[in-house]
Amino acid sequence: MEPLIQLIDVRKKFGGQEVLKGINLSIYEGKTTVIVGESGKGKSLILKHILGLIKPDTGKVLVFGKDMNIMSAKELKKIRSHFGVLFQNAALFDSMTVFDNVALPLRERTDFTEKEIEKIVNEKLALMDIEGSNKKYPAQLSGGMRKRVGLARALVLNPKIVFFDEPTTGLDVAKSNEIYRVFYRTQTKLSYTAVIVSHDVPKIFKLADFVALLHEGIIQDCLSPEDFQTSENPVIREFVDKTMGLIYESEQVEG
């Protein structure tokens, strides 16, 4: 099976320091790939390369088999039309209602009538279990609700690939669990490819098809959760040993 997204020896420096030191990663259609690792070490930077927001110093980023680095603005716009993004802070517009926030991509990128837009938005809000919040403003919502609105907006154009940048940042355990349940439901229903950057290892292991560990600027490996936890790679082994207690603790909380 050919990868939907492929990073080939991607390198990037900032201020003379090489942050990404030869990233090699393949992401497959319909699967959930999670990138884990220490905070502030380049996980979100990988997402920005895939989104075409940053170009690598060397290496290639292929999406649908096409090199993002040499695309024209028109080609890049077309590729991005297949993307949905849920940012850390949900990135909602405070002056707009929930409905208008979710409707924004439809109004900007399609020729749908307002009646058609209303139908689509209401369907996505219902999928998030927040259909009664369409007239509220972001300031009136809890952190978990804001994330759901952000996800509804990310999914409103039915993208092929959805990117999640630390989706549970700032949420307590209960709200994090809610977000993951919504993610699982939407991914199962809509069959999109998911790329998640996360530090929330206990939950992510249960949702992922593949787990990739970024350590010192290199992807150590990208494996199924089961193979990841039994890997003989010493760096992965150390990461697993540090996080297994969290996984067991999480299972006890849920049980």
PDB file of C-alpha atoms in Angstrom:
ATOM      1  CA  MET A   1       0.000   0.000   0.000  1.00  0.00           C
ATOM      2  CA  GLU A   2       1.366   3.398  -1.027  1.00  0.00           C
ATOM      3  CA  PRO A   3       1.584   6.057   1.716  1.00  0.00           C
ATOM      4  CA  LEU A   4      -0.867   8.948   1.545  1.00  0.00           C
ATOM      5  CA  ILE A   5       1.778  11.187   3.125  1.00  0.00           C
ATOM      6  CA  GLN A   6       5.510  10.615   3.081  1.00  0.00           C
ATOM      7  CA  LEU A   7       8.365  12.575   4.639  1.00  0.00           C
ATOM      8  CA  ILE A   8      11.753  11.668   3.196  1.00  0.00           C
ATOM      9  CA  ASP A   9      14.916  12.785   5.034  1.00  0.00           C
ATOM     10  CA  VAL A  10      13.316  16.092   6.079  1.00  0.00           C
ATOM     11  CA  ARG A  11      15.738  18.448   7.814  1.00  0.00           C
ATOM     12  CA  LYS A  12      15.090  21.881   9.304  1.00  0.00           C
ATOM     13  CA  LYS A  13      17.245  24.383  11.192  1.00  0.00           C
ATOM     14  CA  PHE A  14      16.184  27.308  13.351  1.00  0.00           C
ATOM     15  CA  GLY A  15      18.746  29.807  14.603  1.00  0.00           C
ATOM     16  CA  GLY A  16      21.564  27.550  13.511  1.00  0.00           C
ATOM     17  CA  GLN A  17      20.185  24.592  15.459  1.00  0.00           C
ATOM     18  CA  GLU A  18      18.965  21.565  13.532  1.00  0.00           C
ATOM     19  CA  VAL A  19      15.576  20.627  14.989  1.00  0.00           C
ATOM     20  CA  LEU A  20      14.556  17.998  12.450  1.00  0.00           C
ATOM     21  CA  LYS A  21      17.541  15.823  11.603  1.00  0.00           C
ATOM     22  CA  GLY A  22      16.297  13.615   8.801  1.00  0.00           C
ATOM     23  CA  ILE A  23      12.639  12.771   9.348  1.00  0.00           C
ATOM     24  CA  ASN A  24      11.381   9.662   7.561  1.00  0.00           C
ATOM     25  CA  LEU A  25       7.706   8.898   8.082  1.00  0.00           C
ATOM     26  CA  SER A  26       4.920   7.242   6.080  1.00  0.00           C
ATOM     27  CA  ILE A  27       1.227   7.847   6.824  1.00  0.00           C
ATOM     28  CA  TYR A  28      -1.428   5.574   5.336  1.00  0.00           C
ATOM     29  CA  GLU A  29      -4.956   6.254   4.147  1.00  0.00           C
ATOM     30  CA  GLY A  30      -7.771   5.743   6.637  1.00  0.00           C
ATOM     31  CA  LYS A  31      -5.378   5.141   9.516  1.00  0.00           C
ATOM     32  CA  THR A  32      -4.664   7.102  12.685  1.00  0.00           C
ATOM     33  CA  THR A  33      -0.980   7.922  13.070  1.00  0.00           C
ATOM     34  CA  VAL A  34       0.150   9.496  16.327  1.00  0.00           C
ATOM     35  CA  ILE A  35       3.446  11.336  16.774  1.00  0.00           C
ATOM     36  CA  VAL A  36       4.697  11.282  20.365  1.00  0.00           C
ATOM     37  CA  GLY A  37       7.809  12.591  22.081  1.00  0.00           C
ATOM     38  CA  GLU A  38       9.040  15.323  24.385  1.00  0.00           C
ATOM     39  CA  SER A  39       7.324  18.716  24.303  1.00  0.00           C
ATOM     40  CA  GLY A  40       8.973  21.445  22.255  1.00  0.00           C
ATOM     41  CA  LYS A  41      11.156  19.077  20.248  1.00  0.00           C
ATOM     42  CA  GLY A  42       9.577  19.379  16.805  1.00  0.00           C
ATOM     43  CA  LYS A  43       6.373  17.336  16.719  1.00  0.00           C
ATOM     44  CA  SER A  44       4.185  20.278  15.689  1.00  0.00           C
ATOM     45  CA  LEU A  45       6.912  21.331  13.263  1.00  0.00           C
ATOM     46  CA  ILE A  46       6.362  18.072  11.382  1.00  0.00           C
ATOM     47  CA  LEU A  47       2.680  18.960  10.993  1.00  0.00           C
ATOM     48  CA  LYS A  48       3.591  22.395   9.649  1.00  0.00           C
ATOM     49  CA  HIS A  49       5.769  20.787   6.989  1.00  0.00           C
ATOM     50  CA  ILE A  50       2.957  18.468   5.898  1.00  0.00           C
ATOM     51  CA  LEU A  51       0.527  21.397   5.792  1.00  0.00           C
ATOM     52  CA  GLY A  52       2.941  23.307   3.580  1.00  0.00           C
ATOM     53  CA  LEU A  53       3.309  26.132   6.110  1.00  0.00           C
ATOM     54  CA  ILE A  54       7.065  25.547   6.318  1.00  0.00           C
ATOM     55  CA  LYS A  55       9.482  24.202   3.724  1.00  0.00           C
ATOM     56  CA  PRO A  56      12.302  21.864   4.751  1.00  0.00           C
ATOM     57  CA  ASP A  57      15.920  22.875   4.277  1.00  0.00           C
ATOM     58  CA  THR A  58      16.443  19.523   2.578  1.00  0.00           C
ATOM     59  CA  GLY A  59      14.290  16.467   1.954  1.00  0.00           C
ATOM     60  CA  LYS A  60      10.821  15.921   0.529  1.00  0.00           C
ATOM     61  CA  VAL A  61       7.252  16.079   1.799  1.00  0.00           C
ATOM     62  CA  LEU A  62       4.929  14.095  -0.467  1.00  0.00           C
ATOM     63  CA  VAL A  63       1.136  14.307  -0.161  1.00  0.00           C
ATOM     64  CA  PHE A  64      -0.954  12.233  -2.578  1.00  0.00           C
ATOM     65  CA  GLY A  65       2.392  11.487  -4.244  1.00  0.00           C
ATOM     66  CA  LYS A  66       3.084  15.170  -4.974  1.00  0.00           C
ATOM     67  CA  ASP A  67       6.027  17.158  -3.618  1.00  0.00           C
ATOM     68  CA  MET A  68       4.734  19.996  -1.412  1.00  0.00           C
ATOM     69  CA  ASN A  69       8.026  21.881  -1.752  1.00  0.00           C
ATOM     70  CA  ILE A  70       7.685  22.595  -5.470  1.00  0.00           C
ATOM     71  CA  MET A  71       3.957  23.251  -5.726  1.00  0.00           C
ATOM     72  CA  SER A  72       2.566  26.497  -7.049  1.00  0.00           C
ATOM     73  CA  ALA A  73       0.249  28.506  -4.794  1.00  0.00           C
ATOM     74  CA  LYS A  74      -2.711  27.203  -6.801  1.00  0.00           C
ATOM     75  CA  GLU A  75      -1.614  23.573  -6.433  1.00  0.00           C
ATOM     76  CA  LEU A  76      -0.979  24.048  -2.717  1.00  0.00           C
ATOM     77  CA  LYS A  77      -4.437  25.530  -2.242  1.00  0.00           C
ATOM     78  CA  LYS A  78      -5.986  22.535  -4.001  1.00  0.00           C
ATOM     79  CA  ILE A  79      -4.081  20.057  -1.823  1.00  0.00           C
ATOM     80  CA  ARG A  80      -5.049  21.938   1.339  1.00  0.00           C
ATOM     81  CA  SER A  81      -8.715  21.720   0.374  1.00  0.00           C
ATOM     82  CA  HIS A  82      -8.433  18.064   1.411  1.00  0.00           C
ATOM     83  CA  PHE A  83      -7.087  19.010   4.874  1.00  0.00           C
ATOM     84  CA  GLY A  84      -8.868  19.687   8.141  1.00  0.00           C
ATOM     85  CA  VAL A  85      -6.980  21.011  11.176  1.00  0.00           C
ATOM     86  CA  LEU A  86      -7.826  21.100  14.872  1.00  0.00           C
ATOM     87  CA  PHE A  87      -5.419  23.515  16.556  1.00  0.00           C
ATOM     88  CA  GLN A  88      -4.351  23.385  20.213  1.00  0.00           C
ATOM     89  CA  ASN A  89      -6.599  26.279  21.220  1.00  0.00           C
ATOM     90  CA  ALA A  90      -9.355  25.420  18.676  1.00  0.00           C
ATOM     91  CA  ALA A  91      -8.631  28.820  16.985  1.00  0.00           C
ATOM     92  CA  LEU A  92     -12.238  30.003  17.042  1.00  0.00           C
ATOM     93  CA  PHE A  93     -13.258  33.557  16.157  1.00  0.00           C
ATOM     94  CA  ASP A  94     -14.588  35.125  19.351  1.00  0.00           C
ATOM     95  CA  SER A  95     -16.849  37.577  17.499  1.00  0.00           C
ATOM     96  CA  MET A  96     -18.648  34.782  15.639  1.00  0.00           C
ATOM     97  CA  THR A  97     -21.245  32.329  16.894  1.00  0.00           C
ATOM     98  CA  VAL A  98     -20.607  28.599  16.970  1.00  0.00           C
ATOM     99  CA  PHE A  99     -22.699  28.222  13.817  1.00  0.00           C
ATOM    100  CA  ASP A 100     -20.785  30.927  11.940  1.00  0.00           C
ATOM    101  CA  ASN A 101     -17.407  29.535  13.042  1.00  0.00           C
ATOM    102  CA  VAL A 102     -18.276  26.113  11.655  1.00  0.00           C
ATOM    103  CA  ALA A 103     -19.905  27.566   8.527  1.00  0.00           C
ATOM    104  CA  LEU A 104     -16.892  29.745   7.664  1.00  0.00           C
ATOM    105  CA  PRO A 105     -15.034  27.214   5.437  1.00  0.00           C
ATOM    106  CA  LEU A 106     -18.250  26.463   3.545  1.00  0.00           C
ATOM    107  CA  ARG A 107     -18.894  30.150   2.904  1.00  0.00           C
ATOM    108  CA  GLU A 108     -15.308  30.816   1.841  1.00  0.00           C
ATOM    109  CA  ARG A 109     -14.613  27.751  -0.291  1.00  0.00           C
ATOM    110  CA  THR A 110     -17.938  26.545  -1.723  1.00  0.00           C
ATOM    111  CA  ASP A 111     -20.929  27.858  -3.648  1.00  0.00           C
ATOM    112  CA  PHE A 112     -23.486  26.252  -1.348  1.00  0.00           C
ATOM    113  CA  THR A 113     -26.644  28.186  -0.547  1.00  0.00           C
ATOM    114  CA  GLU A 114     -27.272  29.281   3.036  1.00  0.00           C
ATOM    115  CA  LYS A 115     -29.921  26.570   3.312  1.00  0.00           C
ATOM    116  CA  GLU A 116     -27.394  23.928   2.251  1.00  0.00           C
ATOM    117  CA  ILE A 117     -24.797  25.376   4.618  1.00  0.00           C
ATOM    118  CA  GLU A 118     -27.270  25.281   7.497  1.00  0.00           C
ATOM    119  CA  LYS A 119     -27.974  21.593   6.852  1.00  0.00           C
ATOM    120  CA  ILE A 120     -24.284  20.649   6.714  1.00  0.00           C
ATOM    121  CA  VAL A 121     -23.337  22.664   9.803  1.00  0.00           C
ATOM    122  CA  ASN A 122     -26.194  21.245  11.843  1.00  0.00           C
ATOM    123  CA  GLU A 123     -25.181  17.712  10.828  1.00  0.00           C
ATOM    124  CA  LYS A 124     -21.613  18.296  12.007  1.00  0.00           C
ATOM    125  CA  LEU A 125     -22.754  19.911  15.269  1.00  0.00           C
ATOM    126  CA  ALA A 126     -25.027  16.926  15.892  1.00  0.00           C
ATOM    127  CA  LEU A 127     -22.085  14.604  15.282  1.00  0.00           C
ATOM    128  CA  MET A 128     -20.263  16.488  18.051  1.00  0.00           C
ATOM    129  CA  ASP A 129     -23.315  16.356  20.375  1.00  0.00           C
ATOM    130  CA  ILE A 130     -23.413  20.179  20.508  1.00  0.00           C
ATOM    131  CA  GLU A 131     -26.317  20.989  18.194  1.00  0.00           C
ATOM    132  CA  GLY A 132     -27.937  23.148  20.889  1.00  0.00           C
ATOM    133  CA  SER A 133     -24.940  25.499  21.038  1.00  0.00           C
ATOM    134  CA  ASN A 134     -25.125  26.974  17.541  1.00  0.00           C
ATOM    135  CA  LYS A 135     -26.080  30.477  18.714  1.00  0.00           C
ATOM    136  CA  LYS A 136     -23.507  30.687  21.499  1.00  0.00           C
ATOM    137  CA  TYR A 137     -20.184  32.515  21.308  1.00  0.00           C
ATOM    138  CA  PRO A 138     -16.817  30.877  22.104  1.00  0.00           C
ATOM    139  CA  ALA A 139     -16.511  32.801  25.379  1.00  0.00           C
ATOM    140  CA  GLN A 140     -19.669  31.050  26.586  1.00  0.00           C
ATOM    141  CA  LEU A 141     -18.214  27.578  26.020  1.00  0.00           C
ATOM    142  CA  SER A 142     -16.072  25.290  28.156  1.00  0.00           C
ATOM    143  CA  GLY A 143     -12.661  24.213  26.892  1.00  0.00           C
ATOM    144  CA  GLY A 144     -14.019  20.841  25.826  1.00  0.00           C
ATOM    145  CA  MET A 145     -16.915  22.433  23.961  1.00  0.00           C
ATOM    146  CA  ARG A 146     -14.542  24.778  22.134  1.00  0.00           C
ATOM    147  CA  LYS A 147     -12.520  21.774  20.982  1.00  0.00           C
ATOM    148  CA  ARG A 148     -15.697  20.121  19.672  1.00  0.00           C
ATOM    149  CA  VAL A 149     -16.603  23.242  17.719  1.00  0.00           C
ATOM    150  CA  GLY A 150     -13.067  23.334  16.325  1.00  0.00           C
ATOM    151  CA  LEU A 151     -13.377  19.706  15.261  1.00  0.00           C
ATOM    152  CA  ALA A 152     -16.777  20.345  13.663  1.00  0.00           C
ATOM    153  CA  ARG A 153     -15.198  23.146  11.616  1.00  0.00           C
ATOM    154  CA  ALA A 154     -12.227  20.933  10.704  1.00  0.00           C
ATOM    155  CA  LEU A 155     -14.629  18.285   9.380  1.00  0.00           C
ATOM    156  CA  VAL A 156     -17.217  20.512   7.711  1.00  0.00           C
ATOM    157  CA  LEU A 157     -15.707  20.113   4.216  1.00  0.00           C
ATOM    158  CA  ASN A 158     -15.339  16.334   4.669  1.00  0.00           C
ATOM    159  CA  PRO A 159     -11.537  16.393   4.368  1.00  0.00           C
ATOM    160  CA  LYS A 160      -9.507  13.321   3.483  1.00  0.00           C
ATOM    161  CA  ILE A 161      -6.865  14.106   6.103  1.00  0.00           C
ATOM    162  CA  VAL A 162      -7.390  15.694   9.529  1.00  0.00           C
ATOM    163  CA  PHE A 163      -4.514  17.014  11.634  1.00  0.00           C
ATOM    164  CA  PHE A 164      -4.772  17.271  15.418  1.00  0.00           C
ATOM    165  CA  ASP A 165      -2.173  19.382  17.244  1.00  0.00           C
ATOM    166  CA  GLU A 166      -2.262  18.386  20.942  1.00  0.00           C
ATOM    167  CA  PRO A 167      -6.082  18.025  20.922  1.00  0.00           C
ATOM    168  CA  THR A 168      -6.441  17.622  24.703  1.00  0.00           C
ATOM    169  CA  THR A 169      -4.123  20.414  25.854  1.00  0.00           C
ATOM    170  CA  GLY A 170      -5.724  22.362  28.703  1.00  0.00           C
ATOM    171  CA  LEU A 171      -8.440  19.772  29.356  1.00  0.00           C
ATOM    172  CA  ASP A 172      -8.963  17.662  32.456  1.00  0.00           C
ATOM    173  CA  VAL A 173      -9.219  13.872  32.294  1.00  0.00           C
ATOM    174  CA  ALA A 174     -13.005  13.795  31.888  1.00  0.00           C
ATOM    175  CA  LYS A 175     -13.045  16.352  29.061  1.00  0.00           C
ATOM    176  CA  SER A 176     -10.076  14.653  27.384  1.00  0.00           C
ATOM    177  CA  ASN A 177     -12.004  11.384  27.426  1.00  0.00           C
ATOM    178  CA  GLU A 178     -14.977  13.140  25.813  1.00  0.00           C
ATOM    179  CA  ILE A 179     -12.801  14.539  23.027  1.00  0.00           C
ATOM    180  CA  TYR A 180     -11.322  11.131  22.314  1.00  0.00           C
ATOM    181  CA  ARG A 181     -14.762   9.526  22.218  1.00  0.00           C
ATOM    182  CA  VAL A 182     -15.896  12.174  19.716  1.00  0.00           C
ATOM    183  CA  PHE A 183     -12.722  11.650  17.689  1.00  0.00           C
ATOM    184  CA  TYR A 184     -13.256   7.885  17.594  1.00  0.00           C
ATOM    185  CA  ARG A 185     -16.892   8.288  16.557  1.00  0.00           C
ATOM    186  CA  THR A 186     -16.163  10.788  13.789  1.00  0.00           C
ATOM    187  CA  GLN A 187     -13.157   8.907  12.439  1.00  0.00           C
ATOM    188  CA  THR A 188     -15.147   5.672  12.349  1.00  0.00           C
ATOM    189  CA  LYS A 189     -18.107   7.354  10.640  1.00  0.00           C
ATOM    190  CA  LEU A 190     -16.208   9.539   8.163  1.00  0.00           C
ATOM    191  CA  SER A 191     -13.137   7.309   7.572  1.00  0.00           C
ATOM    192  CA  TYR A 192     -10.657  10.179   7.340  1.00  0.00           C
ATOM    193  CA  THR A 193      -6.915   9.778   7.745  1.00  0.00           C
ATOM    194  CA  ALA A 194      -5.840  11.220  11.105  1.00  0.00           C
ATOM    195  CA  VAL A 195      -2.443  12.606  12.066  1.00  0.00           C
ATOM    196  CA  ILE A 196      -2.216  13.437  15.762  1.00  0.00           C
ATOM    197  CA  VAL A 197       0.549  15.157  17.706  1.00  0.00           C
ATOM    198  CA  SER A 198       0.062  14.359  21.370  1.00  0.00           C
ATOM    199  CA  HIS A 199       1.668  14.027  24.777  1.00  0.00           C
ATOM    200  CA  ASP A 200      -1.387  12.169  26.134  1.00  0.00           C
ATOM    201  CA  VAL A 201       0.156   8.725  25.753  1.00  0.00           C
ATOM    202  CA  PRO A 202      -2.321   6.634  27.800  1.00  0.00           C
ATOM    203  CA  LYS A 203      -5.305   7.453  25.600  1.00  0.00           C
ATOM    204  CA  ILE A 204      -3.446   7.733  22.324  1.00  0.00           C
ATOM    205  CA  PHE A 205      -2.166   4.166  22.509  1.00  0.00           C
ATOM    206  CA  LYS A 206      -5.782   3.000  22.478  1.00  0.00           C
ATOM    207  CA  LEU A 207      -6.805   5.115  19.477  1.00  0.00           C
ATOM    208  CA  ALA A 208      -3.764   4.805  17.224  1.00  0.00           C
ATOM    209  CA  ASP A 209      -3.155   2.465  14.327  1.00  0.00           C
ATOM    210  CA  PHE A 210       0.475   3.593  14.305  1.00  0.00           C
ATOM    211  CA  VAL A 211       2.663   5.357  16.877  1.00  0.00           C
ATOM    212  CA  ALA A 212       5.790   7.271  15.812  1.00  0.00           C
ATOM    213  CA  LEU A 213       8.337   8.431  18.380  1.00  0.00           C
ATOM    214  CA  LEU A 214      10.253  11.646  17.680  1.00  0.00           C
ATOM    215  CA  HIS A 215      13.489  11.741  19.658  1.00  0.00           C
ATOM    216  CA  GLU A 216      16.392  14.144  19.135  1.00  0.00           C
ATOM    217  CA  GLY A 217      15.112  15.200  15.732  1.00  0.00           C
ATOM    218  CA  ILE A 218      14.615  11.705  14.332  1.00  0.00           C
ATOM    219  CA  ILE A 219      11.607   9.395  14.054  1.00  0.00           C
ATOM    220  CA  GLN A 220      12.873   6.332  15.897  1.00  0.00           C
ATOM    221  CA  ASP A 221      10.212   4.091  14.385  1.00  0.00           C
ATOM    222  CA  CYS A 222       6.526   4.046  13.437  1.00  0.00           C
ATOM    223  CA  LEU A 223       4.782   0.914  14.702  1.00  0.00           C
ATOM    224  CA  SER A 224       1.438  -0.463  15.778  1.00  0.00           C
ATOM    225  CA  PRO A 225       0.775   0.259  19.490  1.00  0.00           C
ATOM    226  CA  GLU A 226       1.382  -3.411  20.281  1.00  0.00           C
ATOM    227  CA  ASP A 227       4.703  -3.556  18.418  1.00  0.00           C
ATOM    228  CA  PHE A 228       5.698  -0.154  19.805  1.00  0.00           C
ATOM    229  CA  GLN A 229       5.285  -1.362  23.385  1.00  0.00           C
ATOM    230  CA  THR A 230       7.426  -4.451  22.733  1.00  0.00           C
ATOM    231  CA  SER A 231      10.042  -2.767  20.530  1.00  0.00           C
ATOM    232  CA  GLU A 232      13.690  -3.566  21.245  1.00  0.00           C
ATOM    233  CA  ASN A 233      14.787  -0.090  20.106  1.00  0.00           C
ATOM    234  CA  PRO A 234      16.448   1.250  23.293  1.00  0.00           C
ATOM    235  CA  VAL A 235      15.011   4.765  22.869  1.00  0.00           C
ATOM    236  CA  ILE A 236      11.477   3.427  22.392  1.00  0.00           C
ATOM    237  CA  ARG A 237      12.043   0.970  25.242  1.00  0.00           C
ATOM    238  CA  GLU A 238      12.964   3.836  27.583  1.00  0.00           C
ATOM    239  CA  PHE A 239       9.932   5.870  26.456  1.00  0.00           C
ATOM    240  CA  VAL A 240       7.614   2.901  27.023  1.00  0.00           C
ATOM    241  CA  ASP A 241       9.109   2.186  30.451  1.00  0.00           C
ATOM    242  CA  LYS A 242       8.448   5.793  31.472  1.00  0.00           C
ATOM    243  CA  THR A 243       4.868   5.795  30.205  1.00  0.00           C
ATOM    244  CA  MET A 244       3.588   2.279  30.931  1.00  0.00           C
ATOM    245  CA  GLY A 245       2.645   3.297  34.471  1.00  0.00           C
ATOM    246  CA  LEU A 246       0.483   6.041  32.993  1.00  0.00           C
ATOM    247  CA  ILE A 247      -1.178   3.541  30.675  1.00  0.00           C
ATOM    248  CA  TYR A 248      -2.002   1.168  33.524  1.00  0.00           C
ATOM    249  CA  GLU A 249      -3.227   4.057  35.676  1.00  0.00           C
ATOM    250  CA  SER A 250      -5.447   5.226  32.810  1.00  0.00           C
ATOM    251  CA  GLU A 251      -6.952   1.755  32.450  1.00  0.00           C
ATOM    252  CA  GLN A 252      -7.762   1.675  36.169  1.00  0.00           C
ATOM    253  CA  VAL A 253      -9.441   5.087  36.008  1.00  0.00           C
ATOM    254  CA  GLU A 254     -11.570   3.994  33.050  1.00  0.00           C
ATOM    255  CA  GLY A 255     -12.362   0.605  34.537  1.00  0.00           C
TER     256      GLY A 255
END
